[in-house]
Tab-separated table of C-alpha atoms (C1' of nucleotides) in Angstrom:
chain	number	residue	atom	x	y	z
A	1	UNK	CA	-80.533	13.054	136.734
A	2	UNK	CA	-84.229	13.407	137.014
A	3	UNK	CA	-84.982	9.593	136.522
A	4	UNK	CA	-82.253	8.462	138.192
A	5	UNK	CA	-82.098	4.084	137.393
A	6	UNK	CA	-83.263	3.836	141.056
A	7	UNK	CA	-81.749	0.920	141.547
A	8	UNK	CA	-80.829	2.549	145.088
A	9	UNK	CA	-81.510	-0.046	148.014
A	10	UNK	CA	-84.585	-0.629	148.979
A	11	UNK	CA	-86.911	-1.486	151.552
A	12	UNK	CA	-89.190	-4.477	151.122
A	13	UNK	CA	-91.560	-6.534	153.205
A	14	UNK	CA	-90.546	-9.638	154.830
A	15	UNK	CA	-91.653	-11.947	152.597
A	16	UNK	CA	-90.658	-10.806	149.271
A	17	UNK	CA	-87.109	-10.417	151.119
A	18	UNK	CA	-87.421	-14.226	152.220
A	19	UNK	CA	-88.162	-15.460	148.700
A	20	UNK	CA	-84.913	-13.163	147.611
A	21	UNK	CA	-82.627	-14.640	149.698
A	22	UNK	CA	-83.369	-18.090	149.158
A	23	UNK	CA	-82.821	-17.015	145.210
A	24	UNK	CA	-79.752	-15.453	146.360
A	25	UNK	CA	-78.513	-18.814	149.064
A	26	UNK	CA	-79.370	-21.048	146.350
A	27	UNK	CA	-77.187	-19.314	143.855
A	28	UNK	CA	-74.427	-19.136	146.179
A	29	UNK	CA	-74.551	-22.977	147.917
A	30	UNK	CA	-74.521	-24.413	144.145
A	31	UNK	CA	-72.016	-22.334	143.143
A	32	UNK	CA	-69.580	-22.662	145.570
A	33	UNK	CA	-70.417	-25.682	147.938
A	34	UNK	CA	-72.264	-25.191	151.295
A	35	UNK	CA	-68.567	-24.924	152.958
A	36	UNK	CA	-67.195	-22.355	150.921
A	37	UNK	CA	-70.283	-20.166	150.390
A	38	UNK	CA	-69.728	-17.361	153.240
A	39	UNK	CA	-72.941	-15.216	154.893
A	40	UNK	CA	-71.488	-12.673	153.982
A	41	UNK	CA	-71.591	-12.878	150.186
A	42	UNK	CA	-75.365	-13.621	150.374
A	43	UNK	CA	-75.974	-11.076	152.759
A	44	UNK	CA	-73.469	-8.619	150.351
A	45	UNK	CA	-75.288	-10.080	147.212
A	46	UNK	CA	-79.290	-9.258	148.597
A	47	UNK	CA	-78.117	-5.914	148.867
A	48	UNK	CA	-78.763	-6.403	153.128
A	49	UNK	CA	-76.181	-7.162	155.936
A	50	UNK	CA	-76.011	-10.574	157.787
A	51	UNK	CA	-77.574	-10.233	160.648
A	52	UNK	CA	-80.911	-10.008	158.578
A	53	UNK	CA	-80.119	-13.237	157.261
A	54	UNK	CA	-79.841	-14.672	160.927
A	55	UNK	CA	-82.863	-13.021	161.302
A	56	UNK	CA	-84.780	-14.924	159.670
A	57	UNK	CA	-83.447	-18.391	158.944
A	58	UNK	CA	-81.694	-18.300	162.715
A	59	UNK	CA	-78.353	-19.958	161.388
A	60	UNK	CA	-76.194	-21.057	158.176
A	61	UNK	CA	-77.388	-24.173	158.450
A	62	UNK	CA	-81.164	-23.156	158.770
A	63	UNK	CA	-81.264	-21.398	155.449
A	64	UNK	CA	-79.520	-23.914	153.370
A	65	UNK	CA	-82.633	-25.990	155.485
A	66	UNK	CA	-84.710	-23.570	153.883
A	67	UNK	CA	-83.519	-23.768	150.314
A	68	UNK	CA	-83.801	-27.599	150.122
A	69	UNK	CA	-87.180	-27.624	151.832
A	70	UNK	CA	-88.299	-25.379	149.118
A	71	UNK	CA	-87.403	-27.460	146.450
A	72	UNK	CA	-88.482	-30.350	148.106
A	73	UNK	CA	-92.422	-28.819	148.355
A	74	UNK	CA	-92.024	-28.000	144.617
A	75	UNK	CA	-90.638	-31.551	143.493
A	76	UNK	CA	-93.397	-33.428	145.305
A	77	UNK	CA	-96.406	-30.905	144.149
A	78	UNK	CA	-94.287	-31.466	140.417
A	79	UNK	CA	-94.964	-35.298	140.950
A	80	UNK	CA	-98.013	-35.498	142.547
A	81	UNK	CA	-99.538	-33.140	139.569
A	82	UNK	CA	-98.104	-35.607	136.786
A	83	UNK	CA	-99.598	-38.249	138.147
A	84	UNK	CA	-103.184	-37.753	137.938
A	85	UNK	CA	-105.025	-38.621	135.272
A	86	UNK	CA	-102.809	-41.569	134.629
A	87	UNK	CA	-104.583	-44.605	132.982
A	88	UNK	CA	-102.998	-47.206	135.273
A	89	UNK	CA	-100.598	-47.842	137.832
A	90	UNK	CA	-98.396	-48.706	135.403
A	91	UNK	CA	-98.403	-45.143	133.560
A	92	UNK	CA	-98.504	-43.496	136.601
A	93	UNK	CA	-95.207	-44.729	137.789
A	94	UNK	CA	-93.793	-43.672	134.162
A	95	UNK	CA	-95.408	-40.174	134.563
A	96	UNK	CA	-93.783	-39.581	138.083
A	97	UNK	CA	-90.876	-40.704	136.586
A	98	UNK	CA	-90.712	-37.780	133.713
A	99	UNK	CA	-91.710	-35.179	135.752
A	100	UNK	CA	-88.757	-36.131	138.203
A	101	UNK	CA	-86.396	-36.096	135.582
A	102	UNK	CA	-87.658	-33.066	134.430
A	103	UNK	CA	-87.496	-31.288	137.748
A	104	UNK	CA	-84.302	-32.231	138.613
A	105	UNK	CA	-83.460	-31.018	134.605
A	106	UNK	CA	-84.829	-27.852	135.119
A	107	UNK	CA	-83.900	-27.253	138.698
A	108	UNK	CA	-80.360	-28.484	138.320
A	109	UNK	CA	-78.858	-25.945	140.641
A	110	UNK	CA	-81.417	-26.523	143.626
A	111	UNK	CA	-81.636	-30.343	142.983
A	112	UNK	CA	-77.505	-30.212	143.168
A	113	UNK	CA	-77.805	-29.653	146.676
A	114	UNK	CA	-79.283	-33.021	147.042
A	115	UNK	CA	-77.697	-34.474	144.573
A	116	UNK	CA	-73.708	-33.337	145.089
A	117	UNK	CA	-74.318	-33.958	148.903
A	118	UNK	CA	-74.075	-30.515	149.581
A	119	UNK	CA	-76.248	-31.550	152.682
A	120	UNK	CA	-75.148	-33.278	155.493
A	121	UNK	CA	-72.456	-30.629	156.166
A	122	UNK	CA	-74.291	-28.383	158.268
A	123	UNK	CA	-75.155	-31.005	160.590
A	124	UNK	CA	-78.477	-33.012	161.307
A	125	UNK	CA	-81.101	-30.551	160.346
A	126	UNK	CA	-79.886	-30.576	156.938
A	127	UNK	CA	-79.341	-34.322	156.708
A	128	UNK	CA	-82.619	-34.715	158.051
A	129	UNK	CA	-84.368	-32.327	155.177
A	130	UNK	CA	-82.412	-34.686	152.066
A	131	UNK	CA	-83.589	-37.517	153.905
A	132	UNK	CA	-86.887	-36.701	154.142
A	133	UNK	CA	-87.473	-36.213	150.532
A	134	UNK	CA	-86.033	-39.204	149.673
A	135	UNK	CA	-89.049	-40.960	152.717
A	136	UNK	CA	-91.068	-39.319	150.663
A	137	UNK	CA	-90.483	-40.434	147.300
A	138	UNK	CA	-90.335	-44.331	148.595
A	139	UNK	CA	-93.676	-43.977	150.256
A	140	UNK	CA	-95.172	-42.469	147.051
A	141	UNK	CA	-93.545	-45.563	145.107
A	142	UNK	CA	-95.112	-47.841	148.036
A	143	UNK	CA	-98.015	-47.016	147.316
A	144	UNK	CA	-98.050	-47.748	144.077
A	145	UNK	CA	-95.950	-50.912	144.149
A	146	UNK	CA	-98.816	-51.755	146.924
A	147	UNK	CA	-101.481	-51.099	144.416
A	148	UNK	CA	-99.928	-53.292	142.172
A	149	UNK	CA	-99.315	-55.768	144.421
A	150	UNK	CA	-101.422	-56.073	147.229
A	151	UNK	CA	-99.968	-59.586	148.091
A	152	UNK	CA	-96.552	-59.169	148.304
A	153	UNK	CA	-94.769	-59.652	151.494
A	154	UNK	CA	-94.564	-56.126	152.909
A	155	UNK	CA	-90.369	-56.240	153.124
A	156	UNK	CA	-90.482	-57.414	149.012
A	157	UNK	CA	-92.295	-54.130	148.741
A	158	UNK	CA	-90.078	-52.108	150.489
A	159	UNK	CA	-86.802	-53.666	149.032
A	160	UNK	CA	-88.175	-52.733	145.554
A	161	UNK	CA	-89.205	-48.988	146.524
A	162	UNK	CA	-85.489	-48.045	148.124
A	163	UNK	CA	-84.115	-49.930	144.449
A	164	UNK	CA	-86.680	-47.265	142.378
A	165	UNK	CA	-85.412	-44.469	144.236
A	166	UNK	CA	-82.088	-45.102	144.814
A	167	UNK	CA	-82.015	-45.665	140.603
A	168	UNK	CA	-83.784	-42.485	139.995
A	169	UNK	CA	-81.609	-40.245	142.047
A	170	UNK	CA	-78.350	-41.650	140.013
A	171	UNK	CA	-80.317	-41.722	136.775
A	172	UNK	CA	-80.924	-38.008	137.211
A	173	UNK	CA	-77.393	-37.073	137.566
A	174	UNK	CA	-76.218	-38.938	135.208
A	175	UNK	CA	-79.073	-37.645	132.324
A	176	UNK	CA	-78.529	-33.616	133.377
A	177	UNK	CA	-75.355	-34.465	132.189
A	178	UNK	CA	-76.188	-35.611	129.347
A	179	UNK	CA	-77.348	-33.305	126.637
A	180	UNK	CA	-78.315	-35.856	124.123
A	181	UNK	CA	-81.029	-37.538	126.440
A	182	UNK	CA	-84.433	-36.306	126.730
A	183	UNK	CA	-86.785	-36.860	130.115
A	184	UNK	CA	-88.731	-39.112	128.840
A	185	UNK	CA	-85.749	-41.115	127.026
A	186	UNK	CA	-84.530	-41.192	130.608
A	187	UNK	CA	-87.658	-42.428	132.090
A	188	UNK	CA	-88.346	-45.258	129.461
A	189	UNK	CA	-84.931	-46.617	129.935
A	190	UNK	CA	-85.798	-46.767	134.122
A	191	UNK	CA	-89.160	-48.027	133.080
A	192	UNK	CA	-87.625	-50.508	131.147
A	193	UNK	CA	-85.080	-52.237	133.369
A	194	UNK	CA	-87.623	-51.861	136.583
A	195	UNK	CA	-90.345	-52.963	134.497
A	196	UNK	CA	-88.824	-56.176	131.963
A	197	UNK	CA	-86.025	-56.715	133.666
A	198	UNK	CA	-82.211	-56.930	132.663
A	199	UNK	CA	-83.100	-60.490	131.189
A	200	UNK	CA	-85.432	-59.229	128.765
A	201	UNK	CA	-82.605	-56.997	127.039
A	202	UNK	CA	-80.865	-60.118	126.677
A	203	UNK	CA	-83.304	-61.887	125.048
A	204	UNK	CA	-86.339	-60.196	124.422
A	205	UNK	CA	-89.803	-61.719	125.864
A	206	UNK	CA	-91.803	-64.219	123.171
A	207	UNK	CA	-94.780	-61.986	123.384
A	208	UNK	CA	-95.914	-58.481	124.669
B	1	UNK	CA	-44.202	-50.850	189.119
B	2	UNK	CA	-41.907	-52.757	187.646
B	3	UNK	CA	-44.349	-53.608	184.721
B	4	UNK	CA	-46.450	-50.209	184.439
B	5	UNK	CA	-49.168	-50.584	182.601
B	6	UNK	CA	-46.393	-48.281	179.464
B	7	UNK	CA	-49.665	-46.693	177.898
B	8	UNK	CA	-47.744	-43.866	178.489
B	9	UNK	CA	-47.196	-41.610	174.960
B	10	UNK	CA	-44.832	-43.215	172.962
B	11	UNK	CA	-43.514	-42.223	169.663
B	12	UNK	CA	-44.251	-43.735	166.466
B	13	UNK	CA	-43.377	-44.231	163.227
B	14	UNK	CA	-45.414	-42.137	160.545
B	15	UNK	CA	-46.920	-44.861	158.366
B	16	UNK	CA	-48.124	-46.506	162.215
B	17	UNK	CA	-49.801	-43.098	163.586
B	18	UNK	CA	-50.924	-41.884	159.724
B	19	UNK	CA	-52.525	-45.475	160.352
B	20	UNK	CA	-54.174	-44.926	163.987
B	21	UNK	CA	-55.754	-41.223	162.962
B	22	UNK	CA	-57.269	-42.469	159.889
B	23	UNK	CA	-58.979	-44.695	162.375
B	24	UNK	CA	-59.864	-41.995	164.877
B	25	UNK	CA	-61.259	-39.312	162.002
B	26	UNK	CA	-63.297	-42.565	160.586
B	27	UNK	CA	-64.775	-42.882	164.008
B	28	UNK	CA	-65.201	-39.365	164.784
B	29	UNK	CA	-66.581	-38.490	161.826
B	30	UNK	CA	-68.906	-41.012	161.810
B	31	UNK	CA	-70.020	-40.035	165.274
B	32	UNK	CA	-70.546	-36.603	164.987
B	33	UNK	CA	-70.246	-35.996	161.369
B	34	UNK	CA	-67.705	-34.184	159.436
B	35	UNK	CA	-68.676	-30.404	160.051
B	36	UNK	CA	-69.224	-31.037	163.943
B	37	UNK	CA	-66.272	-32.834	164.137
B	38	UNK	CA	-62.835	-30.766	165.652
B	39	UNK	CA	-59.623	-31.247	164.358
B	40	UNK	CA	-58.605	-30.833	168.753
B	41	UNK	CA	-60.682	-33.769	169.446
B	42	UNK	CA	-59.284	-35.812	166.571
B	43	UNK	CA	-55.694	-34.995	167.857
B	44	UNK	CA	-56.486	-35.388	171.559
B	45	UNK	CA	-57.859	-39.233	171.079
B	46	UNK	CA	-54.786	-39.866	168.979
B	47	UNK	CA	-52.409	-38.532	171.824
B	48	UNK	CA	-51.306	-36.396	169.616
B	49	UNK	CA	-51.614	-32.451	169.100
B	50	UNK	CA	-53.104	-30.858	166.467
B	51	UNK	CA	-50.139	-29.560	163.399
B	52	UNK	CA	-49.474	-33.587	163.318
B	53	UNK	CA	-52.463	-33.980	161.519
B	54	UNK	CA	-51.851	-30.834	159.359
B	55	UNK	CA	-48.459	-32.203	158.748
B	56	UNK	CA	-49.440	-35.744	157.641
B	57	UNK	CA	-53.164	-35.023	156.072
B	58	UNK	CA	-52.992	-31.072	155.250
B	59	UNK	CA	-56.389	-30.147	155.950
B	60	UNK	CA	-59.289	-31.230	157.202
B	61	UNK	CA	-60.923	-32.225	153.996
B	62	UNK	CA	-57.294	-33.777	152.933
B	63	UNK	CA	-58.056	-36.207	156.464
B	64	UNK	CA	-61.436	-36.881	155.396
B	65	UNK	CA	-60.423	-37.458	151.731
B	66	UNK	CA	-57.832	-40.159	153.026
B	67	UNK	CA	-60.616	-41.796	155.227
B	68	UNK	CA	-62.810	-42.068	151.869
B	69	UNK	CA	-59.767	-43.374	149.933
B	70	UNK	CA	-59.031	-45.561	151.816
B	71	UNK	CA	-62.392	-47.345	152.542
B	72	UNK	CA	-62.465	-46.666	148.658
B	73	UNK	CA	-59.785	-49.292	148.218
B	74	UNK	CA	-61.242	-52.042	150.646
B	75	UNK	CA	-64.620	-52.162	148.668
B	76	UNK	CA	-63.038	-52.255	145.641
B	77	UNK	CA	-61.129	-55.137	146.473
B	78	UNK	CA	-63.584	-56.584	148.473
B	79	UNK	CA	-65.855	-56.801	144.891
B	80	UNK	CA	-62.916	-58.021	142.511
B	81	UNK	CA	-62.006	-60.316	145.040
B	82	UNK	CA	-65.917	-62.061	144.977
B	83	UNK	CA	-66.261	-62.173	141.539
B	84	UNK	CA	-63.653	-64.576	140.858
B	85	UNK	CA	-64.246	-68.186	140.103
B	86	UNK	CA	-67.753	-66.984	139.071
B	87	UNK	CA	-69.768	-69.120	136.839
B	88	UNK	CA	-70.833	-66.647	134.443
B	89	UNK	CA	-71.987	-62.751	133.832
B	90	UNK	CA	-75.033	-63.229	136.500
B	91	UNK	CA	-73.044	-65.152	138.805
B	92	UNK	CA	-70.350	-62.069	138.768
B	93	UNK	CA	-73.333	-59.946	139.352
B	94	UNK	CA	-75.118	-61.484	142.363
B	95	UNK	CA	-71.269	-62.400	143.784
B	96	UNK	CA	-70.170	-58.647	143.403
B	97	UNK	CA	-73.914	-57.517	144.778
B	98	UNK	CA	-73.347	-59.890	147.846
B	99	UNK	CA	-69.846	-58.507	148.799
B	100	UNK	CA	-70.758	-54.772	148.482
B	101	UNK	CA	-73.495	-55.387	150.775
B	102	UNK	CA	-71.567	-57.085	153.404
B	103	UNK	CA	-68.732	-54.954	153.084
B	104	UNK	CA	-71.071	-51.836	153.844
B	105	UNK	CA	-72.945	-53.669	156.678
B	106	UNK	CA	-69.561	-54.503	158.154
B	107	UNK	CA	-67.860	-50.578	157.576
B	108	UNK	CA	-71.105	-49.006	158.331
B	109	UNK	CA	-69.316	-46.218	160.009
B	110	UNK	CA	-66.949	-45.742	157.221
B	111	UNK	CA	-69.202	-46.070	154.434
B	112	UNK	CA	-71.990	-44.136	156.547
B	113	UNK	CA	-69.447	-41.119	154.980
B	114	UNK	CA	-70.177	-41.934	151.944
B	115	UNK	CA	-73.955	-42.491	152.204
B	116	UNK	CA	-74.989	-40.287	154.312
B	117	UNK	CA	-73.129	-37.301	152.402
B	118	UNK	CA	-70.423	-36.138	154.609
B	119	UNK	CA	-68.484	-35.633	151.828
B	120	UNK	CA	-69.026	-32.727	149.612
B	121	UNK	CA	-69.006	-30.413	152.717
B	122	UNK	CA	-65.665	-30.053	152.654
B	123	UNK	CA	-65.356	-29.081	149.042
B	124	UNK	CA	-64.024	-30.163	145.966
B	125	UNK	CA	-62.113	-32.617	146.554
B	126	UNK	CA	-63.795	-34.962	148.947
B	127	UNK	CA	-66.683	-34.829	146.745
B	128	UNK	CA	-64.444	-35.793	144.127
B	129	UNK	CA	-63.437	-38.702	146.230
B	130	UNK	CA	-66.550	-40.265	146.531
B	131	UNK	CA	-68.130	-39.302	142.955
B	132	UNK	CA	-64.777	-41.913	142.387
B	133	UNK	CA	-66.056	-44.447	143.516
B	134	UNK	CA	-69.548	-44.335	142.100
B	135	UNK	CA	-67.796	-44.028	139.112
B	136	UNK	CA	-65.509	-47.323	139.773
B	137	UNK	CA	-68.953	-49.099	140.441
B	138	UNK	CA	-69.969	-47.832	137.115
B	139	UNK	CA	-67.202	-49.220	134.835
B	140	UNK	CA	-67.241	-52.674	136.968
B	141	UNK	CA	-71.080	-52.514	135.776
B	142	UNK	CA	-70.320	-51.650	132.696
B	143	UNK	CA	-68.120	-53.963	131.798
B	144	UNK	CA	-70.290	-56.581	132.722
B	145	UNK	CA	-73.042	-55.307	130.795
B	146	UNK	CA	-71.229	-55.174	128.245
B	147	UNK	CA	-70.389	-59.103	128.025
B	148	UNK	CA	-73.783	-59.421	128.865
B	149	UNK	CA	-74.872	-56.942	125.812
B	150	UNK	CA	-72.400	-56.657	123.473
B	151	UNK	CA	-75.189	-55.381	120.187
B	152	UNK	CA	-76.318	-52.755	122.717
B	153	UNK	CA	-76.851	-49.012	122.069
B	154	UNK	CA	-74.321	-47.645	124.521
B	155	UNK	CA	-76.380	-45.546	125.457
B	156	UNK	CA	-78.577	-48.036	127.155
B	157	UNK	CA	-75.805	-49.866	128.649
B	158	UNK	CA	-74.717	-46.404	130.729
B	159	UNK	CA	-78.025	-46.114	131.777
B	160	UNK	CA	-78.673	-49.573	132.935
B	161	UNK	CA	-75.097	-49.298	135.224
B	162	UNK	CA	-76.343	-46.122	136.662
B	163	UNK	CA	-79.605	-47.485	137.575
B	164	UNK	CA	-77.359	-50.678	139.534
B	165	UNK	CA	-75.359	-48.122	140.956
B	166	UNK	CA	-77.887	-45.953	142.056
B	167	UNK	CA	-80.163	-49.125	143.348
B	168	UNK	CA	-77.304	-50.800	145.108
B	169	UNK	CA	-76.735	-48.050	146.936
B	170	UNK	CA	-79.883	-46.624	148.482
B	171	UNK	CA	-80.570	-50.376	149.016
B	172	UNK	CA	-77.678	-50.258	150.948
B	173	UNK	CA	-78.308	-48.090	153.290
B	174	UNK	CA	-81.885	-49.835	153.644
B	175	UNK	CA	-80.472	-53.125	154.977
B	176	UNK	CA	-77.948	-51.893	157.220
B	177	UNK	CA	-81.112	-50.104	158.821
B	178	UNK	CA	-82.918	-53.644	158.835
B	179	UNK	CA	-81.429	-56.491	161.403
B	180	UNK	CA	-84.036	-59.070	159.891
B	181	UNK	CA	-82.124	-58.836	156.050
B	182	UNK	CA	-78.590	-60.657	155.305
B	183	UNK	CA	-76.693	-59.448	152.482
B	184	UNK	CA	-78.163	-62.256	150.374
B	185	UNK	CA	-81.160	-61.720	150.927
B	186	UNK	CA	-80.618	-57.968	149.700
B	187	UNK	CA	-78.584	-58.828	146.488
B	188	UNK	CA	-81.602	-61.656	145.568
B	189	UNK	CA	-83.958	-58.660	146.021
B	190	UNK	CA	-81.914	-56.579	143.973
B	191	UNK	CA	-81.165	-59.448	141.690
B	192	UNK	CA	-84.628	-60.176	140.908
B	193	UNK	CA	-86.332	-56.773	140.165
B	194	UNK	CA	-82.979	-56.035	137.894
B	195	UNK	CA	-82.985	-59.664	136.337
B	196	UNK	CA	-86.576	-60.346	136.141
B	197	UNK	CA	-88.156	-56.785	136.411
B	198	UNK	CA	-91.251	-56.437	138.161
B	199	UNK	CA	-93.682	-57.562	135.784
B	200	UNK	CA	-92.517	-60.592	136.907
B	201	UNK	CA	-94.274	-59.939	140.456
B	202	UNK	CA	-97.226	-59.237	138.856
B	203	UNK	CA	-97.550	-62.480	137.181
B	204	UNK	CA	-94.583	-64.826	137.051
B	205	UNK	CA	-93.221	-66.129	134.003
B	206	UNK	CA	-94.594	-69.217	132.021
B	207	UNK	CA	-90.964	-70.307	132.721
B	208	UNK	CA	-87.834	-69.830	133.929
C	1	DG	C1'	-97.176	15.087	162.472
C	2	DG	C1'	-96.295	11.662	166.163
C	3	DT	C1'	-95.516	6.969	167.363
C	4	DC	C1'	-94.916	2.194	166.724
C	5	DA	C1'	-93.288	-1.667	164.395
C	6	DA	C1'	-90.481	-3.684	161.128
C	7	DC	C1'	-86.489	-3.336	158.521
C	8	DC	C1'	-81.751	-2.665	158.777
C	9	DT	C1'	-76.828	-1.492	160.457
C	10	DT	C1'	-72.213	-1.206	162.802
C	11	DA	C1'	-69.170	-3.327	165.577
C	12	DC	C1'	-68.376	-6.832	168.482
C	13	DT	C1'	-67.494	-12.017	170.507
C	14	DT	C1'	-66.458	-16.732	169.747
C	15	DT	C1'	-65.018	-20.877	167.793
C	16	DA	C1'	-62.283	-23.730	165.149
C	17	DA	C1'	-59.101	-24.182	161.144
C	18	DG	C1'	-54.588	-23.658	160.019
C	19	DT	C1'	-49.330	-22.262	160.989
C	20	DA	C1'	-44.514	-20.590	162.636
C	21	DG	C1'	-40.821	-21.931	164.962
C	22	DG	C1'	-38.724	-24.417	168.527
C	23	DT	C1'	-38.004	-29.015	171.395
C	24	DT	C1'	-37.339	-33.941	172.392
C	25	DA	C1'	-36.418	-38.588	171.443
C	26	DC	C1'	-34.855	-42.252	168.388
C	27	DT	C1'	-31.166	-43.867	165.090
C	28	DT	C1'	-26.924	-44.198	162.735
C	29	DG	C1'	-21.984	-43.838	161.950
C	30	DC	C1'	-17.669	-43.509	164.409
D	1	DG	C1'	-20.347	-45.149	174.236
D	2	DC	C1'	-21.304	-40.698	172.068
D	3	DA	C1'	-22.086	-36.952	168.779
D	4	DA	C1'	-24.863	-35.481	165.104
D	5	DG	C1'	-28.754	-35.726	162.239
D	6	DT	C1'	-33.396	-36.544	161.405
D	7	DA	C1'	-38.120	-37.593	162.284
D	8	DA	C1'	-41.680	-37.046	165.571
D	9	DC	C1'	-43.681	-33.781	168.293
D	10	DC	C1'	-45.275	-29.461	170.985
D	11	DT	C1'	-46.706	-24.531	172.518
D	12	DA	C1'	-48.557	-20.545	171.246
D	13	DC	C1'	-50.055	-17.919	167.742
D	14	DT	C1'	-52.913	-15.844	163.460
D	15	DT	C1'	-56.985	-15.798	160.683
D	16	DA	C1'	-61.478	-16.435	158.840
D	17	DA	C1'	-66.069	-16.873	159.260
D	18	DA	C1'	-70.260	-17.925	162.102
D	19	DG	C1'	-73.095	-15.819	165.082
D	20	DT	C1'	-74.881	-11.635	168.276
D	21	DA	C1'	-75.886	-7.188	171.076
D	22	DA	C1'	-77.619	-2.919	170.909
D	23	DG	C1'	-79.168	0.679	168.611
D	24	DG	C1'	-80.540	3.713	164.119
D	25	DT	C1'	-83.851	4.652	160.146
D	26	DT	C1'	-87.970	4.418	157.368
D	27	DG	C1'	-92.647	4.150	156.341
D	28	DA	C1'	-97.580	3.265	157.572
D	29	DC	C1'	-101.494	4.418	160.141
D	30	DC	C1'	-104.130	7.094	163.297
DNA sequence: GGTCAACCTTACTTTAAGTAGGTTACTTGC
DNA sequence: GCAAGTAACCTACTTAAAGTAAGGTTGACC
């Protein structure tokens, strides 16, 4: 009675509050789907009532906004770390690669937002956010396809950067769903096709 | 007066209006996307009120599920349909590549559902409805593959069709966005970074 | 120990999905 | 031709959940 579990509500400061909810949003949108998943649960489930939640993400749509730009920060910081120190442009490309696919392993629930299209729902804000990681990822693999070749016409480049993306995004769902493949396993079978070519499993190169 | 112009409401037969709002949703939801879009408005442009559509569709999601389906159906058949009379397993490929892109470029508004994620919104089942057709895309892969690879790890085979899949159809939406591209010109892209790989940019083969 | 700001609440409005039950027009047998 | 049945259709409602107005409480800082 004395040292009661004082769990009792609390008060906390804005930001710590933020970060909660978002925890909290998350939890709910990938449990549920973005339709389904009502304020009121996440308001009920922070231990707060809704209006705090309009508040400070202004709408429904606005905080599942915020949960995908969140993960979106922490996916490009994820890839942008791996890729220093790479040896060539060649590793580089394979290091992005594992640290996607072990983003996307290890934030399965945030990453299903993108992933399951739990996105363009809310309306263009949202759409916009999914988009823009996507931009994102095919200028980071322009620049590298650039690097490695600086000749190319420009629309070659581009062509091939929307086909490295696009094959990432479906490689990821398809490995969290599998437990028998690793990251990298994952990565070396992208690096693989995008790098030999389909041709290559058919008949494997005379040298190299 | 004697020939008035009869667009006056007229009753039809289910299969004919089931067949005229499957055409308004497609539009509307294209236009304003599927959470923005009102069941009123839907019923209004059809001439129609609003329990019709609740009688023939159910639900919302049940309308938007029938639009998917349906455009479901068309690009499957538009890809058997182009890989007959081919001359082998490549010639399947680049045939089957070829029809999905024109098929998208010419439903952009109905496949602009799928693409740009106005599916899962609605919940489980739409989502369903368009993870069915990835998967569709996957066996038809897959089955090529497989002639092409018959020794292969299965393992290696999945991947490689997800990679296709997930290529084909973030290049997809690319060339729709481009007016300079013709669907040829998208599956040869396509064609040679999965056939050839891009080593092959870097320095072209000795030979063929 | 007052006062100010930030955190938080109750109780409401609004919008759009979904529905109950009745009405009108086409068709089919006589 | 005409009744009777059925399929297409409507008006008017309920319900659920997003979003909001206006005010109460708690803690920090002078």
């Amino acid at each position: 009675m004395t040292t009661a579990p004082q769990t009792r509500k609390r008060r906390m400061p804005r930001a710590e509050r933020e970060r909660q909810m978002l925890a909290v949003a998350e939890e709910i949108f990938a449990e549920r789907g973005y339709a389904a998943a009502a304020m009121d649960e996440i308001a009920e489930r922070c231990g707060v009532s809704k209006p705090m939640l309009y508040e400070y993400f202004g709408s429904k749509e606005g905080l599942l906004v915020a949960c995908i730009r969140q993960a979106r920060g922490q996916l490009a910081t994820a890839i942008t770390q791996a890729a220093v120190g790479a040896t060539g442009p060649r590793d580089a490309l394979r290091r992005g690669l594992v640290a996607f696919f072990e983003f996307t392993d290890a934030h399965r629930r945030a990453w299903s937002l993108v992933l399951r299209n739990e996105a363009a729902v809310a309306g263009q804000a949202a759409a916009a956010e999914v988009e823009a990681i996507r931009q994102e990822q095919v200028e980071i693999d322009l620049a590298l396809l650039t690097a490695f070749l600086p000749d190319a016409p420009r629309v070659d480049l581009e062509a091939a950067a929307q086909i490295v993306v696009g094959a990432c995004e479906r490689l990821s769902l398809w490995y969290v769903s599998r437990d028998d493949v690793t990251a990298e396993q994952a990565a070396d079978h992208l690096m693989r096709v995008l790098w030999t070519g389909l041709a290559a499993l058919v008949e494997p190169p005379t040298a190299r």
